[in-house]
Amino acid sequence: MDSTKQHPVLIAGAGPTGLLLALWFQHFDIPYHLVDHAPTTGLTSRALVVHARTLEFYRQLGMADEIVSAGTIAGGLQLWHNTSKAGFMNQAAGAEGQSKYPYVLSLPQDKHEEILQRTLNERGGHVDRGVEVVGLVQKVDDAPVEVTLRKVNGGQEETFLASYVAGCDGAHSAVRTATGIKMEGGTYAKRFFVTDVQVSEIALTDKNMNMCLSNKDFCMALPLGGDGNCRLVGFVPDHLEHAEHIEFDDVLPAIKRNAPMTITRCNWFSNYRVHHKAAEHFRKGSVFLCGDAAHLHSPVGGQGMNTGLGDVTNFAWKLAAVFKGKAPPAILDTYEHERISFANLLVNTTDYAFTVLTGEGLLSRFIRNWFLPSILPVIVNTFDLTHMMFKRVSQTKLEYRNSPMSQDYGIASDAVQAGDRLPWVQFADSDDNFAPLNHTTWQAHVYGEITDVVKDVLQKNNIPLILYPWSAEAEKVTLAADVLYLLRPDGHIGLRMPVGSSLGELGCYISKWGVHGLAQASLES
């Protein structure tokens, strides 16, 4: 389809998810209109954790260094029990060799949004603030979506014609409501508090995440950077469950019961209820849901915001290819297929973990008093499970093996498979195999040798080839020698086949998914 005849994409919501989607569209030169009801970026820190996979996406957009510099690196998880130091899990050690970012980054959401907003502005983007979505109509598949926008101050309404709509507008998504997509799940009985504080005489290190446990409850303490700045998350005491107004002093006894610190100032305090929900669909016609509009999680593992950022990274390059007429519309169907299964798994697993951790029964008390502070660290450190823990928590293990876009031919299943994120390889010369991913295009990687006929097919379809010598570093991460890895713009493997295989499969894959359409003429490794 001729992109000059298409309407812009409407992005509803300018939190981290919507801002990143706008940055991707800016990068791919896709016209868009980004609106948000709020007059400014967020003023409170809310979401805090930025995982390695998200930083890899930011690297592709040339933003990772600034994000990392603005945050605080947390290398491990320190457990505390009744304010005494218990076990420690050195996640940083287990993360070495898995990513350029082998840690958890602590970055308050308000600072995070400021960087995204400033970067978008510097790159020619814009947020239309004080504007909200109040309705939308889809008539037929090829017709634009008619979106009703309203000024928050003044109430003037206008109809905006959009080729596609991305609902990044949070838990109470107006876009989701307008499409009639149901949100299934529930709300936890307990109420939680979140507060940013200044502390002195702190017994908790400022270089680690801290889980502070007691018989009755727990709280998390995470570094915010600076001298003694700390984020605390925990239970609101039971006797305050139904209170209309809760202040910081009301929860201070619970904090003191769990965390060994002296608080000198409260910078910000809020309380909330935690939801665990997922939309029944992430797409309806030309409307797509991303982030909290599509799924809500417990705070276990800091997965919510990072999952939303992964949603829009998955969605952006596919829509860009279709918008420019380079890929078939069917590629957009893979967005829901790939992301909804992960979101549902995440909602269910974090729900179970959260329920057990916050319960009042014997099992929950055993978990808080013995298993987490004393037993789990011994198991993890004895059997070197930090490697596995980092993969799961950082989302570097996230895979799309069951996606229609993932095709394997003639290779053992115990190796890296189609649908997997490309394993990160740090070479002896300090270069790494993720550097070419910054071009955000389809590309082929081979570790070892390649035949001339395969080279010809790639060249004919304008697919860049990155050829690396076979090495111990590649073998260590279970890449295979003399195998063609056809990589998607988001760094996941689309096709995997030995370089000596029939070229028919390669040709069919290229044709089916419009691979040649996004490629550039050449890349340098």
Coordinates of C-alpha atoms in Angstrom, one line a residue:
M1 CA 0.0 0.0 0.0
D2 CA 1.3 3.5 -0.8
S3 CA 2.1 5.0 2.6
T4 CA 1.5 8.5 1.2
K5 CA -2.2 7.7 1.1
Q6 CA -2.4 6.4 4.6
H7 CA -3.4 8.2 7.7
P8 CA -1.1 8.5 10.7
V9 CA -1.0 5.9 13.5
L10 CA -2.7 7.2 16.7
I11 CA -0.9 6.3 19.9
A12 CA -3.0 6.8 23.0
G13 CA -1.0 7.2 26.2
A14 CA 2.4 8.8 26.7
G15 CA 3.8 6.7 29.6
P16 CA 7.0 4.7 29.0
T17 CA 5.1 2.3 26.6
G18 CA 3.6 5.0 24.4
L19 CA 6.8 7.1 24.4
L20 CA 8.9 4.1 23.3
L21 CA 6.4 3.2 20.5
A22 CA 6.6 6.8 19.3
L23 CA 10.4 6.6 19.3
W24 CA 10.3 3.4 17.2
F25 CA 7.9 5.0 14.7
Q26 CA 10.2 8.1 14.6
H27 CA 13.1 5.7 13.9
F28 CA 11.2 3.9 11.1
D29 CA 9.8 7.1 9.7
I30 CA 6.1 6.2 10.3
P31 CA 3.7 9.1 10.8
Y32 CA 1.9 9.1 14.1
H33 CA 0.0 11.2 16.6
L34 CA 0.7 10.7 20.3
V35 CA -1.8 11.9 22.8
D36 CA -2.1 11.8 26.6
H37 CA -4.6 13.2 29.0
A38 CA -1.9 14.3 31.5
P39 CA -0.3 17.8 31.1
T40 CA 3.2 16.5 31.8
T41 CA 5.2 13.3 32.1
G42 CA 4.8 11.4 35.4
L43 CA 5.8 13.3 38.6
T44 CA 6.2 10.2 40.8
S45 CA 8.5 7.3 40.5
R46 CA 6.0 4.3 40.3
A47 CA 7.7 1.6 38.2
L48 CA 11.4 1.4 39.0
V49 CA 13.1 -1.7 37.5
V50 CA 14.6 -1.7 34.0
H51 CA 15.8 -5.2 32.9
A52 CA 18.5 -6.2 30.5
R53 CA 16.3 -7.0 27.6
T54 CA 14.8 -3.6 27.7
L55 CA 18.3 -2.0 27.8
E56 CA 19.1 -4.1 24.7
F57 CA 16.1 -2.5 22.9
Y58 CA 17.3 0.9 24.1
R59 CA 20.7 0.2 22.7
Q60 CA 19.2 -0.4 19.2
L61 CA 17.8 3.2 19.5
G62 CA 21.0 4.7 20.7
M63 CA 19.6 5.4 24.2
A64 CA 21.0 2.7 26.5
D65 CA 24.0 4.6 27.8
E66 CA 22.0 7.6 28.9
I67 CA 19.4 5.4 30.6
V68 CA 22.1 3.4 32.5
S69 CA 23.9 6.6 33.5
A70 CA 20.6 8.0 35.0
G71 CA 19.9 4.9 37.1
T72 CA 21.5 2.8 39.8
I73 CA 22.9 -0.7 39.1
A74 CA 21.7 -3.3 41.6
G75 CA 23.9 -6.3 41.4
G76 CA 22.2 -8.8 43.7
L77 CA 19.4 -9.7 46.1
Q78 CA 20.0 -9.4 49.8
L79 CA 17.6 -11.1 52.1
W80 CA 16.8 -9.9 55.6
H81 CA 14.7 -11.5 58.3
N82 CA 13.4 -9.6 61.3
T83 CA 15.9 -6.8 60.4
S84 CA 18.9 -9.2 60.5
K85 CA 20.9 -10.0 57.4
A86 CA 20.2 -13.4 56.0
G87 CA 21.1 -15.0 52.7
F88 CA 22.4 -13.3 49.5
M89 CA 22.0 -14.2 45.9
N90 CA 24.6 -12.7 43.6
Q91 CA 22.6 -12.3 40.4
A92 CA 25.4 -10.2 38.8
A93 CA 27.7 -13.2 38.9
G94 CA 25.1 -15.4 37.2
A95 CA 24.4 -12.7 34.6
E96 CA 28.0 -12.4 33.3
G97 CA 28.2 -13.4 29.7
Q98 CA 24.5 -13.3 29.0
S99 CA 24.0 -9.6 28.1
K100 CA 25.9 -6.4 27.8
Y101 CA 23.8 -5.3 30.8
P102 CA 24.3 -8.1 33.4
Y103 CA 22.3 -6.4 36.2
V104 CA 19.0 -4.9 37.2
L105 CA 18.8 -1.1 36.8
S106 CA 16.9 0.9 39.3
L107 CA 15.5 4.0 37.6
P108 CA 12.5 6.0 38.9
Q109 CA 9.7 6.1 36.3
D110 CA 9.5 9.9 36.3
K111 CA 13.2 10.2 35.4
H112 CA 12.7 7.4 32.9
E113 CA 9.8 9.2 31.2
E114 CA 11.8 12.5 31.2
I115 CA 14.6 10.8 29.2
L116 CA 12.2 9.2 26.7
Q117 CA 10.2 12.5 26.3
R118 CA 13.4 14.6 25.8
T119 CA 14.8 12.1 23.3
L120 CA 11.6 12.0 21.4
N121 CA 11.6 15.8 21.2
E122 CA 15.2 15.9 20.1
R123 CA 14.4 13.5 17.3
G124 CA 11.5 15.6 16.0
G125 CA 8.7 14.0 17.9
H126 CA 5.9 15.5 19.9
V127 CA 3.3 14.6 22.5
D128 CA -0.2 16.3 22.2
R129 CA -0.9 16.6 26.0
G130 CA -4.2 17.4 27.6
V131 CA -6.0 15.2 25.0
E132 CA -7.9 12.0 25.7
V133 CA -9.6 9.3 23.6
V134 CA -13.3 9.2 24.3
G135 CA -14.4 6.8 21.5
L136 CA -13.5 5.1 18.3
V137 CA -15.3 3.4 15.4
Q138 CA -14.0 0.8 12.9
K139 CA -16.2 0.5 9.9
V140 CA -14.5 -1.9 7.4
D141 CA -11.0 -3.3 7.4
D142 CA -9.5 -0.9 4.8
A143 CA -11.2 2.2 6.1
P144 CA -9.4 4.5 8.7
V145 CA -10.3 4.2 12.3
E146 CA -12.4 7.2 13.4
V147 CA -11.2 8.3 16.8
T148 CA -12.9 10.9 18.9
L149 CA -10.4 13.0 20.8
R150 CA -11.4 15.5 23.5
K151 CA -9.4 18.3 25.1
V152 CA -9.3 17.7 28.9
N153 CA -9.6 21.4 29.6
G154 CA -12.5 22.9 27.6
G155 CA -14.1 19.7 26.3
Q156 CA -13.7 20.4 22.6
E157 CA -14.0 17.2 20.5
E158 CA -12.6 16.3 17.1
T159 CA -12.6 13.3 14.9
F160 CA -9.1 11.9 14.1
L161 CA -8.7 9.5 11.2
A162 CA -6.0 6.8 12.0
S163 CA -4.7 4.0 9.9
Y164 CA -4.1 2.1 13.1
V165 CA -4.6 2.8 16.8
A166 CA -2.2 1.7 19.6
G167 CA -3.8 1.7 23.0
C168 CA -0.9 2.4 25.5
D169 CA -3.3 4.2 27.8
G170 CA -2.9 2.1 30.9
A171 CA -5.1 0.0 33.2
H172 CA -8.2 2.0 32.6
S173 CA -7.6 2.1 28.8
A174 CA -10.2 4.1 26.9
V175 CA -9.1 2.4 23.7
R176 CA -9.7 -1.1 25.2
T177 CA -13.1 0.0 26.5
A178 CA -14.1 1.4 23.1
T179 CA -13.2 -1.9 21.3
G180 CA -15.2 -4.0 23.8
I181 CA -12.2 -6.2 24.5
K182 CA -12.6 -7.8 28.0
M183 CA -10.0 -7.7 30.7
E184 CA -10.0 -10.9 32.7
G185 CA -8.5 -11.3 36.2
G186 CA -8.8 -10.0 39.7
T187 CA -7.6 -7.7 42.4
Y188 CA -5.6 -8.8 45.5
A189 CA -7.3 -8.4 48.8
K190 CA -4.3 -6.7 50.5
R191 CA -3.5 -3.1 49.9
F192 CA 0.1 -2.0 49.3
F193 CA 2.1 1.1 49.9
V194 CA 4.9 2.6 47.9
T195 CA 7.2 5.3 49.2
D196 CA 10.4 7.0 48.3
V197 CA 12.4 8.0 51.4
Q198 CA 15.7 9.4 52.5
V199 CA 17.5 7.2 55.1
S200 CA 20.6 7.5 57.3
E201 CA 22.5 4.8 59.2
I202 CA 21.3 2.4 56.6
A203 CA 22.1 -1.2 57.2
L204 CA 20.9 -2.2 53.7
T205 CA 23.6 -1.8 51.0
D206 CA 22.7 0.8 48.3
K207 CA 24.1 -1.5 45.6
N208 CA 21.6 -4.4 45.9
M209 CA 17.9 -5.0 45.9
N210 CA 16.7 -6.0 49.4
M211 CA 13.8 -8.2 50.5
C212 CA 13.0 -7.7 54.1
L213 CA 10.9 -10.4 55.7
S214 CA 9.1 -11.1 58.9
N215 CA 6.5 -13.5 60.2
K216 CA 3.6 -11.2 59.4
D217 CA 4.7 -9.5 56.2
F218 CA 7.6 -8.1 54.1
C219 CA 8.8 -5.1 52.3
M220 CA 11.1 -4.5 49.4
A221 CA 13.9 -1.8 49.5
L222 CA 15.5 -0.7 46.3
P223 CA 18.2 1.9 45.7
L224 CA 17.2 5.1 44.0
G225 CA 20.7 6.6 43.6
G226 CA 22.2 9.4 45.5
D227 CA 23.0 9.4 49.2
G228 CA 20.5 7.3 51.0
N229 CA 17.6 7.5 48.6
C230 CA 15.5 4.4 48.7
R231 CA 12.2 3.0 47.4
L232 CA 10.1 0.9 49.8
V233 CA 7.1 -1.3 48.8
G234 CA 5.1 -3.3 51.4
F235 CA 1.8 -4.2 52.9
V236 CA -0.6 -1.7 54.4
P237 CA -1.3 -3.1 57.9
D238 CA -4.5 -5.1 58.2
H239 CA -6.2 -2.6 60.6
L240 CA -5.9 0.1 57.9
E241 CA -7.3 -2.0 55.0
H242 CA -10.6 0.0 54.9
A243 CA -9.2 3.4 55.9
E244 CA -10.2 6.2 53.6
H245 CA -6.9 8.1 54.1
I246 CA -3.5 6.4 54.8
E247 CA -0.4 8.4 55.4
F248 CA 3.3 7.5 55.7
D249 CA 3.3 7.6 59.5
D250 CA 0.5 4.9 59.4
V251 CA 2.8 2.4 57.8
L252 CA 6.1 3.4 59.5
P253 CA 5.8 0.7 62.3
A254 CA 5.5 -2.0 59.6
I255 CA 8.6 -0.6 57.8
K256 CA 10.6 -0.6 61.1
R257 CA 9.4 -4.2 61.8
N258 CA 11.0 -5.3 58.5
A259 CA 13.8 -3.0 57.4
P260 CA 16.9 -2.1 59.4
M261 CA 17.0 1.6 58.6
T262 CA 16.5 5.1 60.0
I263 CA 14.2 7.2 57.8
T264 CA 14.9 10.9 57.9
R265 CA 12.4 12.1 55.3
C266 CA 9.6 10.8 53.2
N267 CA 9.7 12.3 49.7
W268 CA 6.6 10.6 48.3
F269 CA 4.0 8.2 49.5
S270 CA 1.0 6.4 47.9
N271 CA -1.0 3.3 48.5
Y272 CA -2.8 1.1 46.0
R273 CA -4.4 -2.3 45.2
V274 CA -2.6 -4.7 42.9
H275 CA -4.4 -6.3 40.0
H276 CA -3.6 -9.4 38.0
K277 CA -5.4 -9.2 34.7
A278 CA -4.9 -9.8 30.9
A279 CA -7.0 -8.7 28.0
E280 CA -8.7 -11.6 26.1
H281 CA -7.2 -10.2 22.9
F282 CA -4.4 -7.7 22.1
R283 CA -5.9 -6.8 18.7
K284 CA -9.2 -6.0 17.2
G285 CA -9.1 -5.0 13.5
S286 CA -6.7 -2.1 13.3
V287 CA -6.6 -1.5 17.0
F288 CA -3.8 -2.9 19.2
L289 CA -3.3 -3.0 22.9
C290 CA 0.1 -2.6 24.6
G291 CA 1.4 -2.5 28.1
D292 CA -1.0 -2.0 31.0
A293 CA -3.9 -1.6 28.6
A294 CA -3.3 -5.3 27.7
H295 CA -2.0 -6.9 31.0
L296 CA -1.6 -6.0 34.6
H297 CA 0.8 -7.8 37.0
S298 CA 1.8 -8.1 40.6
P299 CA 5.0 -6.2 41.4
V300 CA 6.9 -9.5 41.7
G301 CA 10.1 -9.3 39.6
G302 CA 9.5 -5.8 38.2
Q303 CA 8.0 -7.3 35.0
G304 CA 5.0 -5.0 34.2
M305 CA 6.6 -2.0 32.6
N306 CA 9.4 -4.0 30.9
T307 CA 6.7 -6.3 29.3
G308 CA 4.9 -3.2 27.9
L309 CA 8.2 -2.0 26.4
G310 CA 8.7 -5.4 24.9
D311 CA 5.2 -5.3 23.5
V312 CA 5.8 -2.1 21.5
T313 CA 9.2 -3.2 20.3
N314 CA 7.6 -6.4 18.9
F315 CA 4.7 -4.4 17.4
A316 CA 6.6 -1.4 15.9
W317 CA 8.8 -3.0 13.3
K318 CA 5.9 -5.2 12.1
L319 CA 3.5 -2.3 11.6
A320 CA 6.3 -0.3 10.0
A321 CA 6.8 -3.0 7.4
V322 CA 3.1 -3.3 6.7
F323 CA 2.6 0.5 6.6
K324 CA 5.3 0.8 4.0
G325 CA 4.0 -2.1 1.9
K326 CA 7.1 -4.2 2.6
A327 CA 5.4 -7.1 4.4
P328 CA 2.0 -8.7 4.3
P329 CA -0.7 -7.6 6.7
A330 CA -0.7 -11.2 8.2
I331 CA 2.5 -10.3 10.0
L332 CA 0.5 -8.1 12.3
D333 CA -1.4 -11.2 13.5
T334 CA 1.8 -12.5 15.0
Y335 CA 1.9 -9.6 17.5
E336 CA -1.0 -11.0 19.6
H337 CA 0.2 -14.6 19.0
E338 CA 3.7 -13.8 20.4
R339 CA 2.9 -11.4 23.2
I340 CA -0.4 -12.6 24.7
S341 CA 1.0 -16.1 25.6
F342 CA 3.9 -14.5 27.4
A343 CA 1.7 -12.0 29.2
N344 CA -0.7 -14.7 30.3
L345 CA 2.2 -16.8 31.6
L346 CA 3.6 -13.9 33.4
V347 CA 0.3 -12.9 35.0
N348 CA -0.3 -16.5 36.2
T349 CA 3.3 -17.1 37.5
T350 CA 3.6 -13.7 39.3
D351 CA 0.1 -14.2 40.7
Y352 CA 1.0 -17.5 42.2
A353 CA 4.3 -16.2 43.6
F354 CA 2.6 -13.1 45.0
T355 CA -0.2 -15.1 46.6
V356 CA 2.2 -17.4 48.3
L357 CA 4.4 -14.6 49.5
T358 CA 1.6 -12.4 50.9
G359 CA -0.6 -15.1 52.4
E360 CA -1.3 -15.7 56.0
G361 CA -1.3 -19.5 56.1
L362 CA 1.4 -21.9 57.3
L363 CA 3.0 -22.2 53.8
S364 CA 3.3 -18.4 53.4
R365 CA 4.8 -18.1 56.9
F366 CA 7.3 -20.8 56.1
I367 CA 8.2 -19.1 52.9
R368 CA 8.8 -15.7 54.6
N369 CA 10.5 -17.1 57.8
W370 CA 12.7 -19.9 56.4
F371 CA 12.6 -20.6 52.7
L372 CA 13.3 -17.2 51.2
P373 CA 15.8 -15.8 53.8
S374 CA 17.8 -19.0 54.5
I375 CA 17.0 -22.0 52.3
L376 CA 16.6 -20.5 48.8
P377 CA 20.0 -18.6 48.8
V378 CA 21.8 -21.8 49.7
I379 CA 20.1 -23.8 46.9
V380 CA 20.7 -21.0 44.4
N381 CA 24.4 -20.5 45.3
T382 CA 25.2 -24.2 45.7
F383 CA 23.8 -25.2 42.4
D384 CA 24.7 -22.0 40.6
L385 CA 21.2 -21.2 39.6
T386 CA 21.7 -17.4 39.4
H387 CA 22.4 -17.9 35.6
M388 CA 18.9 -19.3 35.1
M389 CA 17.3 -16.7 37.4
F390 CA 18.8 -13.9 35.5
K391 CA 17.6 -15.2 32.2
R392 CA 14.0 -15.4 33.4
V393 CA 13.8 -12.2 35.3
S394 CA 15.7 -10.1 32.7
Q395 CA 13.4 -11.5 29.9
T396 CA 16.4 -12.5 27.9
K397 CA 15.0 -16.0 27.9
L398 CA 11.7 -14.9 26.3
E399 CA 11.1 -16.8 23.1
Y400 CA 8.6 -17.1 20.3
R401 CA 9.3 -20.7 19.3
N402 CA 5.6 -21.4 18.6
S403 CA 5.2 -18.3 16.4
P404 CA 4.2 -18.7 12.7
M405 CA 7.3 -16.6 12.0
S406 CA 9.7 -19.1 13.7
Q407 CA 11.0 -21.8 11.3
D408 CA 13.7 -24.4 12.0
Y409 CA 15.3 -26.8 9.5
G410 CA 17.6 -29.7 10.2
I411 CA 19.3 -28.8 13.5
A412 CA 19.3 -30.4 16.9
S413 CA 16.6 -29.0 19.2
D414 CA 19.0 -28.6 22.2
A415 CA 20.8 -25.7 20.4
V416 CA 19.5 -22.1 20.0
Q417 CA 16.2 -22.3 18.1
A418 CA 14.1 -20.1 15.8
G419 CA 12.0 -17.8 18.0
D420 CA 14.8 -17.4 20.6
R421 CA 16.5 -14.1 21.3
L422 CA 19.9 -14.1 19.6
P423 CA 22.4 -15.2 22.3
W424 CA 24.8 -12.4 23.2
V425 CA 28.4 -13.1 22.3
Q426 CA 31.3 -11.0 23.6
F427 CA 34.3 -11.6 21.4
A428 CA 37.9 -11.3 22.5
D429 CA 38.5 -8.1 20.6
S430 CA 35.8 -6.4 22.8
D431 CA 33.2 -6.3 19.9
D432 CA 29.9 -8.2 20.3
N433 CA 27.4 -9.7 18.0
F434 CA 24.6 -7.3 19.0
A435 CA 26.3 -4.3 17.4
P436 CA 24.8 -5.0 14.0
L437 CA 21.3 -5.1 15.6
N438 CA 21.5 -1.4 16.0
H439 CA 20.5 -1.2 12.3
T440 CA 17.1 -2.6 13.2
T441 CA 16.8 -4.5 9.9
W442 CA 16.4 -8.1 8.9
Q443 CA 19.9 -9.5 8.7
A444 CA 21.7 -12.9 8.5
H445 CA 24.3 -14.1 11.0
V446 CA 26.6 -17.1 10.3
Y447 CA 29.2 -18.3 12.8
G448 CA 31.7 -20.3 10.6
E449 CA 31.5 -20.9 6.9
I450 CA 28.8 -20.1 4.3
T451 CA 28.3 -21.3 0.7
D452 CA 28.3 -19.0 -2.3
V453 CA 24.8 -20.0 -3.3
V454 CA 23.4 -18.8 0.1
K455 CA 25.3 -15.6 -0.2
D456 CA 23.8 -15.1 -3.6
V457 CA 20.2 -15.5 -2.3
L458 CA 20.9 -13.1 0.5
Q459 CA 22.4 -10.5 -1.8
K460 CA 19.6 -10.9 -4.3
N461 CA 17.1 -10.1 -1.6
N462 CA 19.2 -7.3 -0.2
I463 CA 19.6 -9.1 3.2
P464 CA 22.8 -8.0 5.0
L465 CA 25.1 -10.9 6.0
I466 CA 27.3 -10.7 9.1
L467 CA 29.9 -13.5 9.0
Y468 CA 31.8 -14.4 12.2
P469 CA 34.6 -16.9 12.5
W470 CA 33.5 -20.0 14.5
S471 CA 34.7 -19.5 18.1
A472 CA 34.6 -20.9 21.6
E473 CA 32.5 -17.9 22.6
A474 CA 29.8 -18.8 20.1
E475 CA 29.8 -22.5 21.1
K476 CA 29.5 -21.6 24.8
V477 CA 26.1 -19.9 24.2
T478 CA 24.9 -23.0 22.1
L479 CA 25.1 -21.3 18.7
A480 CA 25.9 -23.8 16.0
A481 CA 28.7 -23.7 13.4
D482 CA 27.9 -23.1 9.7
V483 CA 24.2 -22.3 10.4
L484 CA 22.3 -19.4 8.9
Y485 CA 20.4 -17.4 11.5
L486 CA 18.0 -15.0 9.9
L487 CA 17.3 -12.3 12.4
R488 CA 14.3 -10.1 12.8
P489 CA 14.7 -6.4 13.5
D490 CA 14.0 -7.0 17.2
G491 CA 16.9 -9.5 17.5
H492 CA 14.8 -12.7 17.6
I493 CA 15.7 -15.6 15.2
G494 CA 13.1 -15.9 12.5
L495 CA 14.7 -18.8 10.5
R496 CA 17.5 -21.2 11.4
M497 CA 19.0 -23.6 8.9
P498 CA 22.3 -25.2 8.0
V499 CA 24.1 -23.3 5.2
G500 CA 24.1 -26.5 3.1
S501 CA 20.3 -27.0 3.2
S502 CA 18.0 -26.6 0.3
L503 CA 17.4 -23.0 -0.6
G504 CA 13.7 -23.5 -1.1
E505 CA 12.9 -23.0 2.6
L506 CA 14.9 -19.8 2.7
G507 CA 13.2 -18.4 -0.4
C508 CA 9.8 -19.3 0.8
Y509 CA 10.4 -17.6 4.2
I510 CA 11.7 -14.5 2.6
S511 CA 8.7 -14.3 0.3
K512 CA 6.1 -15.1 2.9
W513 CA 7.2 -12.5 5.5
G514 CA 8.5 -9.8 3.2
V515 CA 12.0 -10.1 4.6
H516 CA 13.7 -8.3 1.7
G517 CA 11.5 -5.3 2.2
L518 CA 13.1 -4.0 5.4
A519 CA 16.7 -4.9 4.7
Q520 CA 19.5 -2.4 3.9
A521 CA 22.2 -2.9 1.4
S522 CA 25.0 -3.7 3.7
L523 CA 26.1 -3.8 7.3
E524 CA 29.5 -3.9 9.0
S525 CA 30.1 -6.3 11.9

